[in-house]
mmCIF file of N, CA and C in Angstrom:
data_model
loop_
_atom_site.group_PDB
_atom_site.id
_atom_site.type_symbol
_atom_site.label_atom_id
_atom_site.label_comp_id
_atom_site.label_asym_id
_atom_site.label_seq_id
_atom_site.Cartn_x
_atom_site.Cartn_y
_atom_site.Cartn_z
ATOM 1 N N MET A 1 5.061 13.662 2.358
ATOM 2 C CA MET A 1 5.914 12.940 1.443
ATOM 3 C C MET A 1 5.582 13.400 0.030
ATOM 4 N N LYS A 2 6.590 13.930 -0.657
ATOM 5 C CA LYS A 2 6.392 14.410 -2.017
ATOM 6 C C LYS A 2 6.733 13.316 -3.018
ATOM 7 N N LEU A 3 5.946 13.251 -4.079
ATOM 8 C CA LEU A 3 6.124 12.309 -5.177
ATOM 9 C C LEU A 3 6.414 13.135 -6.419
ATOM 10 N N GLU A 4 7.608 12.926 -7.019
ATOM 11 C CA GLU A 4 8.016 13.779 -8.132
ATOM 12 C C GLU A 4 8.712 12.972 -9.214
ATOM 13 N N TYR A 5 8.449 13.346 -10.466
ATOM 14 C CA TYR A 5 9.098 12.754 -11.633
ATOM 15 C C TYR A 5 10.174 13.708 -12.137
ATOM 16 N N LEU A 6 11.369 13.175 -12.379
ATOM 17 C CA LEU A 6 12.462 13.944 -12.963
ATOM 18 C C LEU A 6 12.940 13.226 -14.219
ATOM 19 N N ALA A 7 12.868 13.910 -15.351
ATOM 20 C CA ALA A 7 13.361 13.340 -16.608
ATOM 21 C C ALA A 7 14.870 13.517 -16.677
ATOM 22 N N LYS A 8 15.563 12.489 -17.131
ATOM 23 C CA LYS A 8 17.022 12.535 -17.294
ATOM 24 C C LYS A 8 17.671 13.206 -16.088
ATOM 25 N N ALA A 9 17.553 12.549 -14.949
ATOM 26 C CA ALA A 9 17.857 13.150 -13.649
ATOM 27 C C ALA A 9 19.332 13.395 -13.368
ATOM 28 N N ASN A 10 20.247 12.786 -14.085
ATOM 29 C CA ASN A 10 21.665 12.984 -13.791
ATOM 30 C C ASN A 10 22.132 14.360 -14.245
ATOM 31 N N ALA A 11 23.236 14.801 -13.680
ATOM 32 C CA ALA A 11 23.797 16.105 -14.052
ATOM 33 C C ALA A 11 24.018 16.177 -15.558
ATOM 34 N N GLY A 12 23.681 17.299 -16.127
ATOM 35 C CA GLY A 12 23.865 17.475 -17.562
ATOM 36 C C GLY A 12 22.704 16.960 -18.384
ATOM 37 N N GLY A 13 21.649 16.510 -17.750
ATOM 38 C CA GLY A 13 20.466 16.058 -18.478
ATOM 39 C C GLY A 13 20.640 14.731 -19.187
ATOM 40 N N SER A 14 21.494 13.880 -18.659
ATOM 41 C CA SER A 14 21.653 12.544 -19.250
ATOM 42 C C SER A 14 21.259 11.511 -18.205
ATOM 43 N N GLY A 15 21.171 10.290 -18.623
ATOM 44 C CA GLY A 15 20.891 9.216 -17.675
ATOM 45 C C GLY A 15 19.424 8.848 -17.607
ATOM 46 N N ASP A 16 19.100 8.110 -16.550
ATOM 47 C CA ASP A 16 17.763 7.563 -16.386
ATOM 48 C C ASP A 16 16.772 8.601 -15.888
ATOM 49 N N ASP A 17 15.506 8.356 -16.200
ATOM 50 C CA ASP A 17 14.431 9.108 -15.580
ATOM 51 C C ASP A 17 14.306 8.612 -14.143
ATOM 52 N N LEU A 18 13.642 9.401 -13.316
ATOM 53 C CA LEU A 18 13.600 9.110 -11.897
ATOM 54 C C LEU A 18 12.270 9.540 -11.303
ATOM 55 N N ILE A 19 11.705 8.672 -10.479
ATOM 56 C CA ILE A 19 10.595 9.079 -9.618
ATOM 57 C C ILE A 19 11.146 9.010 -8.207
ATOM 58 N N ARG A 20 10.947 10.106 -7.481
ATOM 59 C CA ARG A 20 11.470 10.142 -6.124
ATOM 60 C C ARG A 20 10.383 10.478 -5.119
ATOM 61 N N LEU A 21 10.519 9.865 -3.961
ATOM 62 C CA LEU A 21 9.721 10.176 -2.784
ATOM 63 C C LEU A 21 10.661 10.877 -1.824
ATOM 64 N N TYR A 22 10.299 12.085 -1.400
ATOM 65 C CA TYR A 22 11.182 12.859 -0.534
ATOM 66 C C TYR A 22 10.378 13.791 0.361
ATOM 67 N N ASP A 23 11.085 14.493 1.254
ATOM 68 C CA ASP A 23 10.470 15.433 2.189
ATOM 69 C C ASP A 23 9.402 14.713 3.020
ATOM 70 N N PHE A 24 9.859 13.716 3.777
ATOM 71 C CA PHE A 24 8.942 12.880 4.542
ATOM 72 C C PHE A 24 9.421 12.692 5.969
ATOM 73 N N THR A 25 8.523 12.185 6.793
ATOM 74 C CA THR A 25 8.863 11.794 8.159
ATOM 75 C C THR A 25 9.033 10.275 8.205
ATOM 76 N N ALA A 26 9.651 9.804 9.278
ATOM 77 C CA ALA A 26 9.799 8.356 9.466
ATOM 78 C C ALA A 26 8.431 7.690 9.542
ATOM 79 N N VAL A 27 7.472 8.355 10.151
ATOM 80 C CA VAL A 27 6.112 7.799 10.264
ATOM 81 C C VAL A 27 5.491 7.624 8.879
ATOM 82 N N GLU A 28 5.730 8.569 7.973
ATOM 83 C CA GLU A 28 5.172 8.441 6.616
ATOM 84 C C GLU A 28 5.790 7.267 5.873
ATOM 85 N N VAL A 29 7.066 7.022 6.080
ATOM 86 C CA VAL A 29 7.707 5.844 5.465
ATOM 87 C C VAL A 29 7.093 4.573 6.038
ATOM 88 N N GLN A 30 6.853 4.547 7.335
ATOM 89 C CA GLN A 30 6.211 3.388 7.963
ATOM 90 C C GLN A 30 4.810 3.171 7.389
ATOM 91 N N LEU A 31 4.060 4.261 7.226
ATOM 92 C CA LEU A 31 2.712 4.150 6.653
ATOM 93 C C LEU A 31 2.755 3.607 5.234
ATOM 94 N N LEU A 32 3.693 4.096 4.427
ATOM 95 C CA LEU A 32 3.807 3.613 3.058
ATOM 96 C C LEU A 32 4.175 2.133 3.035
ATOM 97 N N ALA A 33 5.117 1.730 3.855
ATOM 98 C CA ALA A 33 5.504 0.316 3.912
ATOM 99 C C ALA A 33 4.303 -0.547 4.297
ATOM 100 N N HIS A 34 3.527 -0.091 5.260
ATOM 101 C CA HIS A 34 2.326 -0.826 5.667
ATOM 102 C C HIS A 34 1.324 -0.927 4.511
ATOM 103 N N LYS A 35 1.103 0.170 3.788
ATOM 104 C CA LYS A 35 0.159 0.151 2.657
ATOM 105 C C LYS A 35 0.629 -0.814 1.572
ATOM 106 N N ILE A 36 1.920 -0.817 1.291
ATOM 107 C CA ILE A 36 2.460 -1.723 0.271
ATOM 108 C C ILE A 36 2.252 -3.170 0.695
ATOM 109 N N LYS A 37 2.587 -3.496 1.939
ATOM 110 C CA LYS A 37 2.410 -4.879 2.413
ATOM 111 C C LYS A 37 0.938 -5.283 2.414
ATOM 112 N N ASP A 38 0.085 -4.405 2.923
ATOM 113 C CA ASP A 38 -1.336 -4.730 3.028
ATOM 114 C C ASP A 38 -1.987 -4.858 1.659
ATOM 115 N N SER A 39 -1.845 -3.858 0.806
ATOM 116 C CA SER A 39 -2.539 -3.859 -0.489
ATOM 117 C C SER A 39 -1.945 -4.851 -1.475
ATOM 118 N N LEU A 40 -0.648 -4.761 -1.700
ATOM 119 C CA LEU A 40 -0.017 -5.551 -2.758
ATOM 120 C C LEU A 40 0.337 -6.964 -2.325
ATOM 121 N N VAL A 41 1.026 -7.092 -1.210
ATOM 122 C CA VAL A 41 1.537 -8.396 -0.796
ATOM 123 C C VAL A 41 0.426 -9.278 -0.238
ATOM 124 N N LEU A 42 -0.380 -8.755 0.679
ATOM 125 C CA LEU A 42 -1.411 -9.572 1.322
ATOM 126 C C LEU A 42 -2.688 -9.694 0.497
ATOM 127 N N LYS A 43 -3.199 -8.567 -0.024
ATOM 128 C CA LYS A 43 -4.474 -8.574 -0.730
ATOM 129 C C LYS A 43 -4.350 -8.705 -2.242
ATOM 130 N N GLY A 44 -3.156 -8.490 -2.790
ATOM 131 C CA GLY A 44 -2.955 -8.582 -4.234
ATOM 132 C C GLY A 44 -3.643 -7.486 -5.017
ATOM 133 N N LYS A 45 -3.858 -6.334 -4.391
ATOM 134 C CA LYS A 45 -4.551 -5.216 -5.042
ATOM 135 C C LYS A 45 -3.570 -4.105 -5.365
ATOM 136 N N ALA A 46 -3.812 -3.426 -6.481
ATOM 137 C CA ALA A 46 -2.989 -2.282 -6.882
ATOM 138 C C ALA A 46 -3.104 -1.173 -5.837
ATOM 139 N N LEU A 47 -2.086 -0.332 -5.788
ATOM 140 C CA LEU A 47 -2.052 0.776 -4.844
ATOM 141 C C LEU A 47 -1.731 2.058 -5.603
ATOM 142 N N GLN A 48 -2.678 2.967 -5.637
ATOM 143 C CA GLN A 48 -2.448 4.287 -6.219
ATOM 144 C C GLN A 48 -1.812 5.159 -5.158
ATOM 145 N N MET A 49 -0.703 5.810 -5.504
ATOM 146 C CA MET A 49 0.034 6.596 -4.519
ATOM 147 C C MET A 49 -0.619 7.942 -4.211
ATOM 148 N N GLU A 50 -1.041 8.667 -5.227
ATOM 149 C CA GLU A 50 -1.475 10.051 -4.997
ATOM 150 C C GLU A 50 -2.719 10.202 -4.120
ATOM 151 N N PRO A 51 -3.654 9.266 -4.044
ATOM 152 C CA PRO A 51 -4.771 9.447 -3.116
ATOM 153 C C PRO A 51 -4.417 9.222 -1.640
ATOM 154 N N LEU A 52 -3.246 8.638 -1.361
ATOM 155 C CA LEU A 52 -2.864 8.398 0.025
ATOM 156 C C LEU A 52 -2.716 9.745 0.733
ATOM 157 N N GLU A 53 -3.266 9.835 1.945
ATOM 158 C CA GLU A 53 -3.327 11.104 2.672
ATOM 159 C C GLU A 53 -1.964 11.719 2.953
ATOM 160 N N PHE A 54 -0.917 10.922 2.989
ATOM 161 C CA PHE A 54 0.412 11.435 3.307
ATOM 162 C C PHE A 54 1.281 11.663 2.066
ATOM 163 N N ILE A 55 0.717 11.454 0.876
ATOM 164 C CA ILE A 55 1.445 11.673 -0.376
ATOM 165 C C ILE A 55 1.016 13.003 -0.990
ATOM 166 N N ASN A 56 2.010 13.806 -1.370
ATOM 167 C CA ASN A 56 1.769 15.079 -2.039
ATOM 168 C C ASN A 56 2.384 14.989 -3.440
ATOM 169 N N PRO A 57 1.551 14.672 -4.456
ATOM 170 C CA PRO A 57 2.107 14.561 -5.806
ATOM 171 C C PRO A 57 2.530 15.930 -6.345
ATOM 172 N N VAL A 58 3.782 16.042 -6.758
ATOM 173 C CA VAL A 58 4.305 17.294 -7.287
ATOM 174 C C VAL A 58 3.933 17.433 -8.761
ATOM 175 N N ASN A 59 4.217 16.394 -9.558
ATOM 176 C CA ASN A 59 3.984 16.505 -10.994
ATOM 177 C C ASN A 59 3.687 15.171 -11.677
ATOM 178 N N CYS A 60 3.301 14.153 -10.893
ATOM 179 C CA CYS A 60 3.038 12.855 -11.514
ATOM 180 C C CYS A 60 2.099 12.016 -10.661
ATOM 181 N N LYS A 61 1.624 10.949 -11.266
ATOM 182 C CA LYS A 61 0.816 9.945 -10.576
ATOM 183 C C LYS A 61 1.525 8.613 -10.731
ATOM 184 N N LEU A 62 1.484 7.797 -9.670
ATOM 185 C CA LEU A 62 2.152 6.501 -9.681
ATOM 186 C C LEU A 62 1.225 5.443 -9.121
ATOM 187 N N ASN A 63 1.072 4.370 -9.870
ATOM 188 C CA ASN A 63 0.254 3.235 -9.480
ATOM 189 C C ASN A 63 1.186 2.030 -9.285
ATOM 190 N N LEU A 64 1.112 1.388 -8.134
ATOM 191 C CA LEU A 64 1.892 0.182 -7.874
ATOM 192 C C LEU A 64 1.012 -1.028 -8.164
ATOM 193 N N THR A 65 1.486 -1.942 -9.000
ATOM 194 C CA THR A 65 0.701 -3.114 -9.368
ATOM 195 C C THR A 65 1.550 -4.378 -9.238
ATOM 196 N N LEU A 66 0.856 -5.502 -9.125
ATOM 197 C CA LEU A 66 1.531 -6.801 -9.100
ATOM 198 C C LEU A 66 1.793 -7.286 -10.519
ATOM 199 N N SER A 67 2.893 -8.012 -10.673
ATOM 200 C CA SER A 67 3.277 -8.557 -11.966
ATOM 201 C C SER A 67 3.897 -9.936 -11.742
ATOM 202 N N ASP A 68 3.968 -10.721 -12.804
ATOM 203 C CA ASP A 68 4.637 -12.019 -12.735
ATOM 204 C C ASP A 68 6.156 -11.871 -12.750
ATOM 205 N N THR A 69 6.630 -10.711 -13.212
ATOM 206 C CA THR A 69 8.062 -10.424 -13.243
ATOM 207 C C THR A 69 8.294 -9.011 -12.700
ATOM 208 N N ASP A 70 9.511 -8.755 -12.249
ATOM 209 C CA ASP A 70 9.870 -7.429 -11.756
ATOM 210 C C ASP A 70 10.240 -6.549 -12.946
ATOM 211 N N ASN A 71 9.321 -5.634 -13.291
ATOM 212 C CA ASN A 71 9.520 -4.764 -14.447
ATOM 213 C C ASN A 71 9.868 -3.333 -14.075
ATOM 214 N N GLY A 72 9.653 -2.939 -12.837
ATOM 215 C CA GLY A 72 9.947 -1.575 -12.426
ATOM 216 C C GLY A 72 8.913 -0.585 -12.929
ATOM 217 N N ILE A 73 9.316 0.672 -13.040
ATOM 218 C CA ILE A 73 8.403 1.761 -13.408
ATOM 219 C C ILE A 73 8.469 2.032 -14.900
ATOM 220 N N HIS A 74 7.286 2.130 -15.493
ATOM 221 C CA HIS A 74 7.148 2.497 -16.899
ATOM 222 C C HIS A 74 6.117 3.598 -17.016
ATOM 223 N N GLN A 75 6.316 4.468 -17.995
ATOM 224 C CA GLN A 75 5.388 5.576 -18.224
ATOM 225 C C GLN A 75 4.216 5.091 -19.059
ATOM 226 N N ASP A 76 2.992 5.369 -18.569
ATOM 227 C CA ASP A 76 1.767 4.989 -19.274
ATOM 228 C C ASP A 76 1.246 6.116 -20.150
ATOM 229 N N ALA A 77 1.406 7.330 -19.679
ATOM 230 C CA ALA A 77 0.947 8.540 -20.354
ATOM 231 C C ALA A 77 1.760 9.686 -19.758
ATOM 232 N N PRO A 78 1.650 10.887 -20.320
ATOM 233 C CA PRO A 78 2.401 11.992 -19.709
ATOM 234 C C PRO A 78 2.087 12.119 -18.213
ATOM 235 N N ASN A 79 3.125 12.071 -17.405
ATOM 236 C CA ASN A 79 3.038 12.217 -15.948
ATOM 237 C C ASN A 79 2.224 11.130 -15.249
ATOM 238 N N ARG A 80 2.013 9.983 -15.908
ATOM 239 C CA ARG A 80 1.332 8.833 -15.305
ATOM 240 C C ARG A 80 2.242 7.619 -15.459
ATOM 241 N N PHE A 81 2.480 6.955 -14.324
ATOM 242 C CA PHE A 81 3.431 5.850 -14.294
ATOM 243 C C PHE A 81 2.846 4.659 -13.559
ATOM 244 N N THR A 82 3.368 3.468 -13.907
ATOM 245 C CA THR A 82 3.020 2.237 -13.215
ATOM 246 C C THR A 82 4.300 1.530 -12.816
ATOM 247 N N CYS A 83 4.351 1.098 -11.564
ATOM 248 C CA CYS A 83 5.440 0.255 -11.083
ATOM 249 C C CYS A 83 4.882 -1.163 -10.986
ATOM 250 N N ALA A 84 5.481 -2.077 -11.727
ATOM 251 C CA ALA A 84 5.026 -3.470 -11.746
ATOM 252 C C ALA A 84 6.132 -4.361 -11.188
ATOM 253 N N LEU A 85 5.862 -4.923 -10.010
ATOM 254 C CA LEU A 85 6.801 -5.837 -9.365
ATOM 255 C C LEU A 85 6.052 -7.069 -8.864
ATOM 256 N N THR A 86 6.794 -8.109 -8.574
ATOM 257 C CA THR A 86 6.231 -9.311 -7.964
ATOM 258 C C THR A 86 5.995 -9.040 -6.473
ATOM 259 N N ARG A 87 5.301 -9.943 -5.828
ATOM 260 C CA ARG A 87 5.133 -9.821 -4.372
ATOM 261 C C ARG A 87 6.490 -9.764 -3.675
ATOM 262 N N SER A 88 7.404 -10.631 -4.083
ATOM 263 C CA SER A 88 8.726 -10.624 -3.452
ATOM 264 C C SER A 88 9.482 -9.332 -3.774
ATOM 265 N N GLY A 89 9.245 -8.744 -4.939
ATOM 266 C CA GLY A 89 9.848 -7.449 -5.273
ATOM 267 C C GLY A 89 9.364 -6.354 -4.350
ATOM 268 N N TYR A 90 8.067 -6.369 -4.019
ATOM 269 C CA TYR A 90 7.531 -5.379 -3.079
ATOM 270 C C TYR A 90 8.010 -5.641 -1.652
ATOM 271 N N LEU A 91 8.177 -6.902 -1.288
ATOM 272 C CA LEU A 91 8.735 -7.195 0.044
ATOM 273 C C LEU A 91 10.174 -6.698 0.150
ATOM 274 N N ARG A 92 10.963 -6.857 -0.929
ATOM 275 C CA ARG A 92 12.324 -6.311 -0.945
ATOM 276 C C ARG A 92 12.283 -4.790 -0.816
ATOM 277 N N MET A 93 11.310 -4.155 -1.501
ATOM 278 C CA MET A 93 11.158 -2.708 -1.429
ATOM 279 C C MET A 93 10.912 -2.264 0.014
ATOM 280 N N VAL A 94 10.019 -2.954 0.697
ATOM 281 C CA VAL A 94 9.719 -2.626 2.092
ATOM 282 C C VAL A 94 10.969 -2.805 2.951
ATOM 283 N N ASP A 95 11.736 -3.866 2.720
ATOM 284 C CA ASP A 95 12.979 -4.070 3.466
ATOM 285 C C ASP A 95 13.957 -2.921 3.224
ATOM 286 N N LEU A 96 14.038 -2.440 1.984
ATOM 287 C CA LEU A 96 14.932 -1.329 1.652
ATOM 288 C C LEU A 96 14.497 -0.026 2.320
ATOM 289 N N MET A 97 13.217 0.108 2.603
ATOM 290 C CA MET A 97 12.690 1.310 3.241
ATOM 291 C C MET A 97 13.026 1.374 4.735
ATOM 292 N N GLU A 98 13.285 0.223 5.328
ATOM 293 C CA GLU A 98 13.425 0.135 6.784
ATOM 294 C C GLU A 98 14.429 1.113 7.398
ATOM 295 N N PRO A 99 15.624 1.318 6.827
ATOM 296 C CA PRO A 99 16.551 2.266 7.457
ATOM 297 C C PRO A 99 16.001 3.696 7.566
ATOM 298 N N LEU A 100 15.063 4.054 6.699
ATOM 299 C CA LEU A 100 14.501 5.407 6.713
ATOM 300 C C LEU A 100 13.218 5.496 7.540
ATOM 301 N N MET A 101 12.901 4.434 8.270
ATOM 302 C CA MET A 101 11.725 4.429 9.144
ATOM 303 C C MET A 101 12.050 4.923 10.549
ATOM 304 N N LYS A 102 13.273 5.390 10.742
ATOM 305 C CA LYS A 102 13.696 5.897 12.046
ATOM 306 C C LYS A 102 13.862 7.411 11.942
ATOM 307 N N GLU A 103 13.325 8.161 12.923
ATOM 308 C CA GLU A 103 13.465 9.617 12.920
ATOM 309 C C GLU A 103 14.941 10.002 12.873
ATOM 310 N N GLY A 104 15.231 11.018 12.089
ATOM 311 C CA GLY A 104 16.598 11.499 11.978
ATOM 312 C C GLY A 104 17.453 10.718 11.003
ATOM 313 N N SER A 105 16.864 9.768 10.286
ATOM 314 C CA SER A 105 17.625 8.976 9.324
ATOM 315 C C SER A 105 18.141 9.861 8.198
ATOM 316 N N VAL A 106 19.310 9.539 7.719
ATOM 317 C CA VAL A 106 19.890 10.249 6.581
ATOM 318 C C VAL A 106 20.240 9.234 5.508
ATOM 319 N N GLY A 107 20.584 9.722 4.351
ATOM 320 C CA GLY A 107 20.923 8.840 3.243
ATOM 321 C C GLY A 107 19.739 8.682 2.306
ATOM 322 N N PHE A 108 19.773 7.637 1.518
ATOM 323 C CA PHE A 108 18.715 7.383 0.551
ATOM 324 C C PHE A 108 18.689 5.903 0.231
ATOM 325 N N GLN A 109 17.616 5.467 -0.423
ATOM 326 C CA GLN A 109 17.486 4.075 -0.863
ATOM 327 C C GLN A 109 16.902 4.054 -2.267
ATOM 328 N N TRP A 110 17.526 3.280 -3.158
ATOM 329 C CA TRP A 110 16.900 2.953 -4.432
ATOM 330 C C TRP A 110 15.929 1.823 -4.121
ATOM 331 N N LEU A 111 14.661 1.963 -4.493
ATOM 332 C CA LEU A 111 13.639 1.021 -4.044
ATOM 333 C C LEU A 111 13.554 -0.256 -4.864
ATOM 334 N N TYR A 112 14.314 -0.350 -5.923
ATOM 335 C CA TYR A 112 14.535 -1.624 -6.602
ATOM 336 C C TYR A 112 15.851 -1.550 -7.338
ATOM 337 N N ASP A 113 16.397 -2.706 -7.651
ATOM 338 C CA ASP A 113 17.681 -2.793 -8.341
ATOM 339 C C ASP A 113 17.485 -3.662 -9.570
ATOM 340 N N LEU A 114 17.061 -3.015 -10.652
ATOM 341 C CA LEU A 114 16.789 -3.728 -11.900
ATOM 342 C C LEU A 114 17.681 -3.167 -12.989
ATOM 343 N N SER A 115 17.911 -3.940 -14.023
ATOM 344 C CA SER A 115 18.728 -3.500 -15.149
ATOM 345 C C SER A 115 18.162 -2.220 -15.751
ATOM 346 N N SER A 116 19.009 -1.216 -15.927
ATOM 347 C CA SER A 116 18.546 0.058 -16.479
ATOM 348 C C SER A 116 18.109 -0.081 -17.936
ATOM 349 N N ASP A 117 18.580 -1.111 -18.640
ATOM 350 C CA ASP A 117 18.145 -1.319 -20.018
ATOM 351 C C ASP A 117 16.662 -1.693 -20.075
ATOM 352 N N ALA A 118 16.233 -2.500 -19.113
ATOM 353 C CA ALA A 118 14.846 -2.955 -19.094
ATOM 354 C C ALA A 118 13.933 -2.011 -18.324
ATOM 355 N N THR A 119 14.513 -1.166 -17.478
ATOM 356 C CA THR A 119 13.719 -0.292 -16.612
ATOM 357 C C THR A 119 14.121 1.156 -16.863
ATOM 358 N N PRO A 120 13.316 1.877 -17.622
ATOM 359 C CA PRO A 120 13.705 3.249 -17.975
ATOM 360 C C PRO A 120 13.603 4.254 -16.838
ATOM 361 N N THR A 121 12.929 3.919 -15.740
ATOM 362 C CA THR A 121 12.715 4.872 -14.657
ATOM 363 C C THR A 121 13.135 4.268 -13.324
ATOM 364 N N GLU A 122 14.015 4.956 -12.621
ATOM 365 C CA GLU A 122 14.475 4.536 -11.304
ATOM 366 C C GLU A 122 13.478 5.011 -10.246
ATOM 367 N N PHE A 123 13.556 4.439 -9.020
ATOM 368 C CA PHE A 123 12.641 4.773 -7.931
ATOM 369 C C PHE A 123 13.470 5.029 -6.676
ATOM 370 N N LEU A 124 13.414 6.274 -6.178
ATOM 371 C CA LEU A 124 14.268 6.717 -5.089
ATOM 372 C C LEU A 124 13.444 7.141 -3.877
ATOM 373 N N LEU A 125 13.926 6.768 -2.687
ATOM 374 C CA LEU A 125 13.380 7.218 -1.416
ATOM 375 C C LEU A 125 14.500 7.973 -0.714
ATOM 376 N N SER A 126 14.293 9.286 -0.482
ATOM 377 C CA SER A 126 15.366 10.116 0.068
ATOM 378 C C SER A 126 14.765 11.259 0.876
ATOM 379 N N PRO A 127 15.136 11.394 2.152
ATOM 380 C CA PRO A 127 14.559 12.457 2.965
ATOM 381 C C PRO A 127 14.689 13.849 2.351
ATOM 382 N N ASN A 128 15.867 14.154 1.775
ATOM 383 C CA ASN A 128 16.073 15.486 1.202
ATOM 384 C C ASN A 128 15.989 15.505 -0.319
ATOM 385 N N GLY A 129 15.708 14.373 -0.929
ATOM 386 C CA GLY A 129 15.558 14.290 -2.382
ATOM 387 C C GLY A 129 16.847 14.059 -3.142
ATOM 388 N N ASN A 130 17.981 14.024 -2.452
ATOM 389 C CA ASN A 130 19.278 13.832 -3.111
ATOM 390 C C ASN A 130 19.690 12.374 -3.140
ATOM 391 N N TRP A 131 20.661 12.084 -3.990
ATOM 392 C CA TRP A 131 21.216 10.747 -4.082
ATOM 393 C C TRP A 131 22.691 10.839 -4.376
#
């Protein structure tokens, strides 16, 4: 599973920034969903993505943390990002991942649906990286 940051990801270099997870197997999506539920939802602990054995960071690091409000992904430093969501926000994320937990799945999922004004970076799960 590749983890990649794309600045101004829409055609023509406009629009929102994007962090995408792509080039994965259904098993890797299942593993990620399990890690999110175990670390964030059950234990209340932050989850760093790049040390996970099934994550291959292309050009960024992403830390998932708990928050009192759903804030989405924000850039902390060059190529370092934090996703801050509530427990229920992470549970919604896991639910959104479910269609891609089956081998041969196609399509994509935006892993949260927050106002683009408040959230400068979108979060995409896509087998081939497209949306």
